[in-house]
């Protein structure tokens, strides 16, 4: 059988030979004692990239986000985020479990919202019946929003609202590098606007493990303590940090290739008789719907019979994610298989 083509997520990548080599060569120490030189090098490198004072390595993006929420809030307070936000939907209810905060959900567009919507979501600070609003969290690119990129101007307008009302401002930048590359933006503009930024090294950048949380020095000191109590302080973590350094040096610019391949997948899907709608494609995520009279399970099976894997997101949405291990040759195979599939094959009553 042909090699598996996995478009389930950009997290399924394996370290490249060059990355593995960098990991094997890493100089390490006990990072719980602050003695791992490679972890420190990674943290300094990414902090400099964003023009921020500090960065802290985490085992997952979830823990980095949850630490940020804890840093900005006290139990009983409220955080504003989009109804599709990862911090609300996909972190196991962590905001309430770890920090005792509730979420005020904004009804955004593709996971993004406006400064006016933020302003309207803030509870009056002197009304003690209502939870005190303390934090705004945004996501760039948006995951459930199909890899959409924010307008930086809107992010700046939201910053103004946060400053005016004394709210913390957190960016879940799990796929921030996809947005930076796609829009040709300088990471430093983000460093100026946000109090905290989480970035995943294990998505488009292709490391096996790792995220970082960027902040100022004072916040970093508190973040280390929270990371410890969440169980995220690790020992010879330099082996993983070395993968992160390698990824920042070698895997950032190439993200534009993932975006190009995603757009080609989208164009072909548009022309398929069994596809109803393809969402706009900004970066490396393709979300599409099948025609009403097409059986989703039959489509997924037809694809997996060809060894092409993808996932359903519910509500009739299917998702493809391009990544480091998805080559042009694989793209050709997927495009060919999509084109060859006929709507009639996917209508259960005709089988
Ligand atoms: C993947 C992801 C995270 C973090 O997930 P982990 O699996 O914990 O690394 C956070 N936010 C968004 C938007 C993501 O896509």
Coordinates of C-alpha atoms and ligand atoms in Angstrom, one line a residue:
X1 CA 0.0 0.0 0.0
X2 CA 1.1 3.5 -0.7
X3 CA 2.7 5.6 2.0
X4 CA 0.2 7.2 4.4
X5 CA -0.7 10.8 3.8
X6 CA -1.7 12.3 7.1
X7 CA -3.6 15.7 6.9
X8 CA -5.2 15.3 10.4
X9 CA -3.0 18.0 12.0
X10 CA 0.3 19.9 11.7
X11 CA 1.2 18.2 15.0
X12 CA 1.8 14.7 13.4
X13 CA 5.2 15.6 12.0
X14 CA 8.4 13.7 13.0
X15 CA 11.7 15.4 13.7
X16 CA 13.8 15.8 10.5
X17 CA 17.3 14.2 10.5
X18 CA 18.8 17.7 10.9
X19 CA 16.6 18.4 13.9
X20 CA 17.4 15.0 15.5
X21 CA 21.1 15.7 15.0
X22 CA 20.7 19.1 16.8
X23 CA 18.9 17.4 19.6
X24 CA 21.6 14.7 20.0
X25 CA 24.3 17.4 20.2
X26 CA 22.5 19.5 22.8
X27 CA 24.3 20.6 25.8
X28 CA 22.0 20.0 28.8
X29 CA 21.7 20.6 32.5
X30 CA 18.9 20.5 35.2
X31 CA 16.5 23.1 34.1
X32 CA 14.6 23.0 37.4
X33 CA 17.7 24.6 38.8
X34 CA 17.9 27.0 35.8
X35 CA 21.0 25.1 34.7
X36 CA 20.1 24.0 31.2
X37 CA 22.1 26.1 28.7
X38 CA 20.1 25.1 25.7
X39 CA 16.8 25.8 27.2
X40 CA 18.2 29.3 28.1
X41 CA 19.4 29.8 24.6
X42 CA 16.0 29.0 23.1
X43 CA 14.3 31.3 25.6
X44 CA 16.6 34.2 24.9
X45 CA 16.4 33.6 21.1
X46 CA 12.7 33.7 21.0
X47 CA 12.4 36.6 23.5
X48 CA 14.7 38.6 21.3
X49 CA 12.8 37.7 18.2
X50 CA 9.6 39.2 19.7
X51 CA 11.5 42.1 21.4
X52 CA 10.1 40.9 24.8
X53 CA 12.1 40.6 28.0
X54 CA 11.6 36.9 28.7
X55 CA 10.4 33.6 27.4
X56 CA 9.7 30.3 29.3
X57 CA 9.7 26.8 27.8
X58 CA 6.6 24.7 28.4
X59 CA 5.8 21.0 27.6
X60 CA 2.5 22.1 25.8
X61 CA 0.6 25.0 24.4
X62 CA -2.2 24.2 26.8
X63 CA 0.0 24.6 29.8
X64 CA 1.5 27.8 28.5
X65 CA -2.0 29.2 27.9
X66 CA -3.3 28.0 31.3
X67 CA -0.3 29.6 33.0
X68 CA -1.1 32.9 31.2
X69 CA -4.7 32.8 32.4
X70 CA -3.5 32.1 36.0
X71 CA -1.0 35.0 35.7
X72 CA -3.7 37.5 34.8
X73 CA -6.6 36.5 37.0
X74 CA -7.9 35.6 40.4
X75 CA -10.7 33.0 41.1
X76 CA -14.1 34.4 40.4
X77 CA -12.9 36.8 37.7
X78 CA -13.8 36.6 34.0
X79 CA -11.9 36.3 30.8
X80 CA -13.2 37.5 27.4
X81 CA -12.5 35.2 24.4
X82 CA -14.2 34.0 21.2
X83 CA -16.8 31.3 21.3
X84 CA -14.4 29.1 19.2
X85 CA -11.3 29.9 21.3
X86 CA -9.0 27.0 22.1
X87 CA -8.6 28.2 25.7
X88 CA -12.3 27.8 26.1
X89 CA -13.1 24.7 24.0
X90 CA -10.1 22.5 23.9
X91 CA -8.2 22.8 27.1
X92 CA -10.3 20.5 29.2
X93 CA -12.1 23.3 31.0
X94 CA -8.8 24.4 32.4
X95 CA -9.7 28.1 32.8
X96 CA -12.3 27.2 35.4
X97 CA -10.3 24.2 36.9
X98 CA -6.9 25.9 37.2
X99 CA -7.8 29.5 37.7
X100 CA -11.5 29.5 38.8
X101 CA -12.4 32.0 36.1
X102 CA -15.5 32.1 33.8
X103 CA -15.4 33.0 30.1
X104 CA -17.5 35.7 28.5
X105 CA -17.8 34.4 24.9
X106 CA -17.7 36.8 22.0
X107 CA -19.7 35.9 18.9
X108 CA -16.9 36.5 16.5
X109 CA -16.3 35.8 12.8
X110 CA -13.9 32.9 12.1
X111 CA -12.6 33.1 15.7
X112 CA -11.9 36.8 15.5
X113 CA -13.8 39.8 16.9
X114 CA -13.6 43.6 17.1
X115 CA -12.6 46.1 19.8
X116 CA -16.2 47.2 20.0
X117 CA -17.2 43.6 20.8
X118 CA -14.6 43.5 23.6
X119 CA -15.8 46.8 25.0
X120 CA -19.4 45.6 25.0
X121 CA -18.3 42.4 26.9
X122 CA -16.7 44.1 29.8
X123 CA -18.8 43.9 33.0
X124 CA -19.2 47.2 34.9
X125 CA -16.4 47.1 37.4
X126 CA -18.5 48.5 40.3
X127 CA -21.4 46.2 39.9
X128 CA -20.6 43.5 42.4
X129 CA -23.3 41.2 41.1
X130 CA -21.2 40.5 38.0
X131 CA -17.9 38.8 37.7
X132 CA -15.0 41.2 37.3
X133 CA -13.5 41.2 33.8
X134 CA -9.8 40.8 34.0
X135 CA -8.4 39.4 30.8
X136 CA -8.9 39.3 27.0
X137 CA -7.5 36.3 25.1
X138 CA -7.2 36.2 21.3
X139 CA -5.9 33.5 19.0
X140 CA -3.8 34.0 15.9
X141 CA -4.1 32.1 13.6
X142 CA -7.5 30.8 14.7
X143 CA -7.7 27.1 14.9
X144 CA -11.5 26.4 14.6
X145 CA -11.7 29.6 12.4
X146 CA -9.7 27.8 9.7
X147 CA -6.3 29.3 10.2
X148 CA -7.6 32.8 9.8
X149 CA -5.1 35.7 10.4
X150 CA -6.1 38.8 12.4
X151 CA -5.7 42.3 11.1
X152 CA -3.0 43.7 13.3
X153 CA -4.8 47.0 13.4
X154 CA -7.7 45.3 15.1
X155 CA -5.4 43.7 17.7
X156 CA -4.0 47.2 18.4
X157 CA -7.5 48.6 18.8
X158 CA -8.3 45.8 21.3
X159 CA -5.1 46.7 23.1
X160 CA -6.4 50.2 23.6
X161 CA -9.6 48.8 25.2
X162 CA -7.5 46.6 27.5
X163 CA -5.3 49.5 28.6
X164 CA -8.3 51.7 29.2
X165 CA -10.0 49.1 31.4
X166 CA -6.9 47.7 33.1
X167 CA -7.3 44.2 31.5
X168 CA -4.6 41.7 30.7
X169 CA -4.0 40.9 27.1
X170 CA -3.0 37.4 26.1
X171 CA -2.3 36.0 22.6
X172 CA -2.7 32.3 22.0
X173 CA -0.1 32.1 19.2
X174 CA 0.0 28.4 18.8
X175 CA 0.2 29.1 15.0
X176 CA 1.5 32.7 15.2
X177 CA 4.4 31.9 12.9
X178 CA 1.9 31.0 10.2
X179 CA 0.4 34.4 10.5
X180 CA 3.8 36.2 10.6
X181 CA 5.0 34.4 7.5
X182 CA 1.7 34.8 5.6
X183 CA 1.4 38.5 6.3
X184 CA 5.1 39.4 6.3
X185 CA 4.8 40.8 9.8
X186 CA 7.6 41.5 12.2
X187 CA 7.3 39.5 15.5
X188 CA 8.3 42.6 17.4
X189 CA 5.1 44.4 16.7
X190 CA 3.3 41.6 18.6
X191 CA 5.8 41.9 21.4
X192 CA 4.8 45.6 21.9
X193 CA 1.1 44.9 22.1
X194 CA 0.6 41.9 24.2
X195 CA 1.3 41.2 27.9
X196 CA 1.8 37.5 27.3
X197 CA 2.1 35.4 24.1
X198 CA 2.2 31.6 23.8
X199 CA 3.8 30.0 20.8
X200 CA 3.8 26.3 19.8
X201 CA 7.0 24.9 18.5
X202 CA 5.3 21.5 17.9
X203 CA 2.8 22.6 15.2
X204 CA 4.0 24.1 11.9
X205 CA 7.5 24.4 13.2
X206 CA 7.8 20.6 13.5
X207 CA 9.4 19.9 16.9
X208 CA 8.3 16.8 18.8
X209 CA 7.4 18.7 22.0
X210 CA 7.3 22.3 23.2
X211 CA 5.8 25.7 23.5
X212 CA 7.0 29.0 25.0
X213 CA 5.3 31.8 26.9
X214 CA 6.7 35.3 26.3
X215 CA 6.3 38.1 28.8
X216 CA 8.2 40.7 30.7
X217 CA 10.8 39.7 33.3
X218 CA 8.5 40.3 36.3
X219 CA 5.8 38.1 34.8
X220 CA 8.3 35.5 33.9
X221 CA 9.3 35.1 37.6
X222 CA 5.7 34.4 38.5
X223 CA 5.3 32.2 35.5
X224 CA 8.1 29.9 36.6
X225 CA 6.3 29.3 39.9
X226 CA 3.0 28.5 38.2
X227 CA 4.7 26.2 35.7
X228 CA 6.3 24.4 38.7
X229 CA 2.9 23.9 40.4
X230 CA 1.3 22.8 37.2
X231 CA 4.0 20.1 37.0
X232 CA 5.7 21.5 34.0
X233 CA 9.2 22.1 35.3
X234 CA 11.5 19.6 33.5
X235 CA 15.1 18.5 34.0
X236 CA 17.4 18.0 30.9
X237 CA 15.0 19.8 28.7
X238 CA 17.7 21.1 26.4
X239 CA 17.2 18.1 24.1
X240 CA 13.8 19.5 23.3
X241 CA 14.9 23.1 23.4
X242 CA 17.5 22.2 20.8
X243 CA 14.7 21.1 18.5
X244 CA 13.0 24.5 19.0
X245 CA 16.2 26.4 18.2
X246 CA 16.6 24.3 15.0
X247 CA 13.0 24.9 14.1
X248 CA 13.3 28.7 14.5
X249 CA 16.4 28.6 12.3
X250 CA 15.1 26.3 9.6
X251 CA 11.4 25.8 9.6
X252 CA 9.9 29.3 9.7
X253 CA 10.2 30.6 6.1
X254 CA 9.1 27.3 4.7
X255 CA 5.6 27.7 6.3
X256 CA 4.7 29.6 3.1
X257 CA 5.0 26.2 1.3
X258 CA 2.3 24.8 3.6
X259 CA 0.1 27.7 2.8
X260 CA 0.6 27.3 -1.0
X261 CA -0.3 23.6 -0.8
X262 CA -3.4 24.3 1.4
X263 CA -4.6 26.8 -1.2
X264 CA -4.1 24.2 -4.0
X265 CA -6.1 21.7 -2.0
X266 CA -8.8 24.3 -1.5
X267 CA -9.0 25.1 -5.3
X268 CA -9.4 21.4 -6.2
X269 CA -12.0 20.9 -3.5
X270 CA -14.0 23.8 -4.9
X271 CA -14.3 22.0 -8.2
X272 CA -15.4 18.7 -6.7
X273 CA -19.1 17.8 -7.3
X274 CA -19.5 16.4 -3.8
X275 CA -18.1 19.6 -2.0
X276 CA -20.6 22.2 -1.0
X277 CA -18.4 24.9 0.4
X278 CA -14.7 25.6 1.1
X279 CA -13.9 28.2 3.8
X280 CA -11.4 30.9 2.9
X281 CA -7.9 29.7 3.2
X282 CA -5.4 32.1 4.9
X283 CA -2.7 29.7 6.0
X284 CA -2.3 25.9 6.4
X285 CA -5.8 24.9 7.4
X286 CA -8.6 23.9 4.9
X287 CA -12.1 23.5 6.2
X288 CA -14.8 22.4 3.9
X289 CA -18.4 21.0 3.8
X290 CA -19.8 18.2 1.7
X291 CA -23.1 18.5 -0.2
X292 CA -26.1 17.6 1.9
X293 CA -26.8 14.4 -0.1
X294 CA -23.3 13.1 0.4
X295 CA -22.4 10.7 3.2
X296 CA -19.5 12.1 5.2
X297 CA -18.5 8.7 6.5
X298 CA -18.4 7.3 3.0
X299 CA -16.1 10.2 1.9
X300 CA -13.8 9.7 4.8
X301 CA -13.7 6.0 4.1
X302 CA -13.0 6.5 0.4
X303 CA -10.1 8.7 1.4
X304 CA -8.7 6.4 4.1
X305 CA -9.0 3.5 1.6
X306 CA -6.5 5.5 -0.5
X307 CA -4.4 6.0 2.7
X308 CA -5.3 9.7 3.0
X309 CA -6.3 10.7 6.5
X310 CA -8.3 13.8 7.7
X311 CA -10.7 14.6 10.4
X312 CA -14.2 15.8 10.9
X313 CA -14.8 18.8 13.1
X314 CA -18.5 18.1 13.6
X315 CA -21.4 20.1 12.1
X316 CA -20.5 18.7 8.7
X317 CA -17.1 20.4 8.7
X318 CA -14.1 18.5 7.5
X319 CA -10.5 19.6 8.0
X320 CA -7.2 19.2 6.2
X321 CA -4.0 20.6 7.7
X322 CA -0.7 20.9 5.7
X323 CA 2.6 20.6 7.4
X324 CA 6.4 19.8 7.2
X325 CA 5.9 16.2 6.3
X326 CA 3.4 16.8 3.5
X327 CA 5.3 17.1 0.3
X328 CA 4.5 18.2 -3.3
X329 CA 4.4 14.5 -4.4
X330 CA 1.9 13.8 -1.7
X331 CA -0.1 16.9 -2.8
X332 CA -0.3 15.5 -6.3
X333 CA -1.6 12.2 -5.0
X334 CA -4.3 13.9 -2.9
X335 CA -5.4 16.2 -5.7
X336 CA -5.7 13.3 -8.1
X337 CA -7.7 11.2 -5.7
X338 CA -10.0 14.1 -4.9
X339 CA -10.7 14.7 -8.6
X340 CA -11.3 11.1 -9.4
X341 CA -13.9 10.6 -6.7
X342 CA -17.4 10.9 -8.0
X343 CA -20.4 12.2 -6.1
X344 CA -22.4 9.1 -7.0
X345 CA -19.9 6.9 -5.1
X346 CA -20.7 8.9 -1.9
X347 CA -24.4 8.6 -2.0
X348 CA -25.3 5.7 0.3
X349 CA -28.7 4.9 -1.3
X350 CA -27.1 4.3 -4.7
X351 CA -24.5 1.8 -3.4
Ligands
LIG1 C1 -2.7 23.3 19.5 C2 -3.2 24.6 20.1 C3 -2.9 24.9 21.4 C4 -2.1 24.1 22.3 O1 -2.2 22.8 22.3 P1 -1.3 21.7 22.9 O2 -1.8 20.4 22.2 O3 -1.5 21.7 24.3 O4 0.1 22.0 22.5 C5 -3.4 26.1 21.9 N1 -4.1 26.9 21.1 C6 -4.4 26.6 19.8 C7 -5.1 27.6 19.0 C8 -4.0 25.4 19.3 O5 -4.3 25.2 18.0

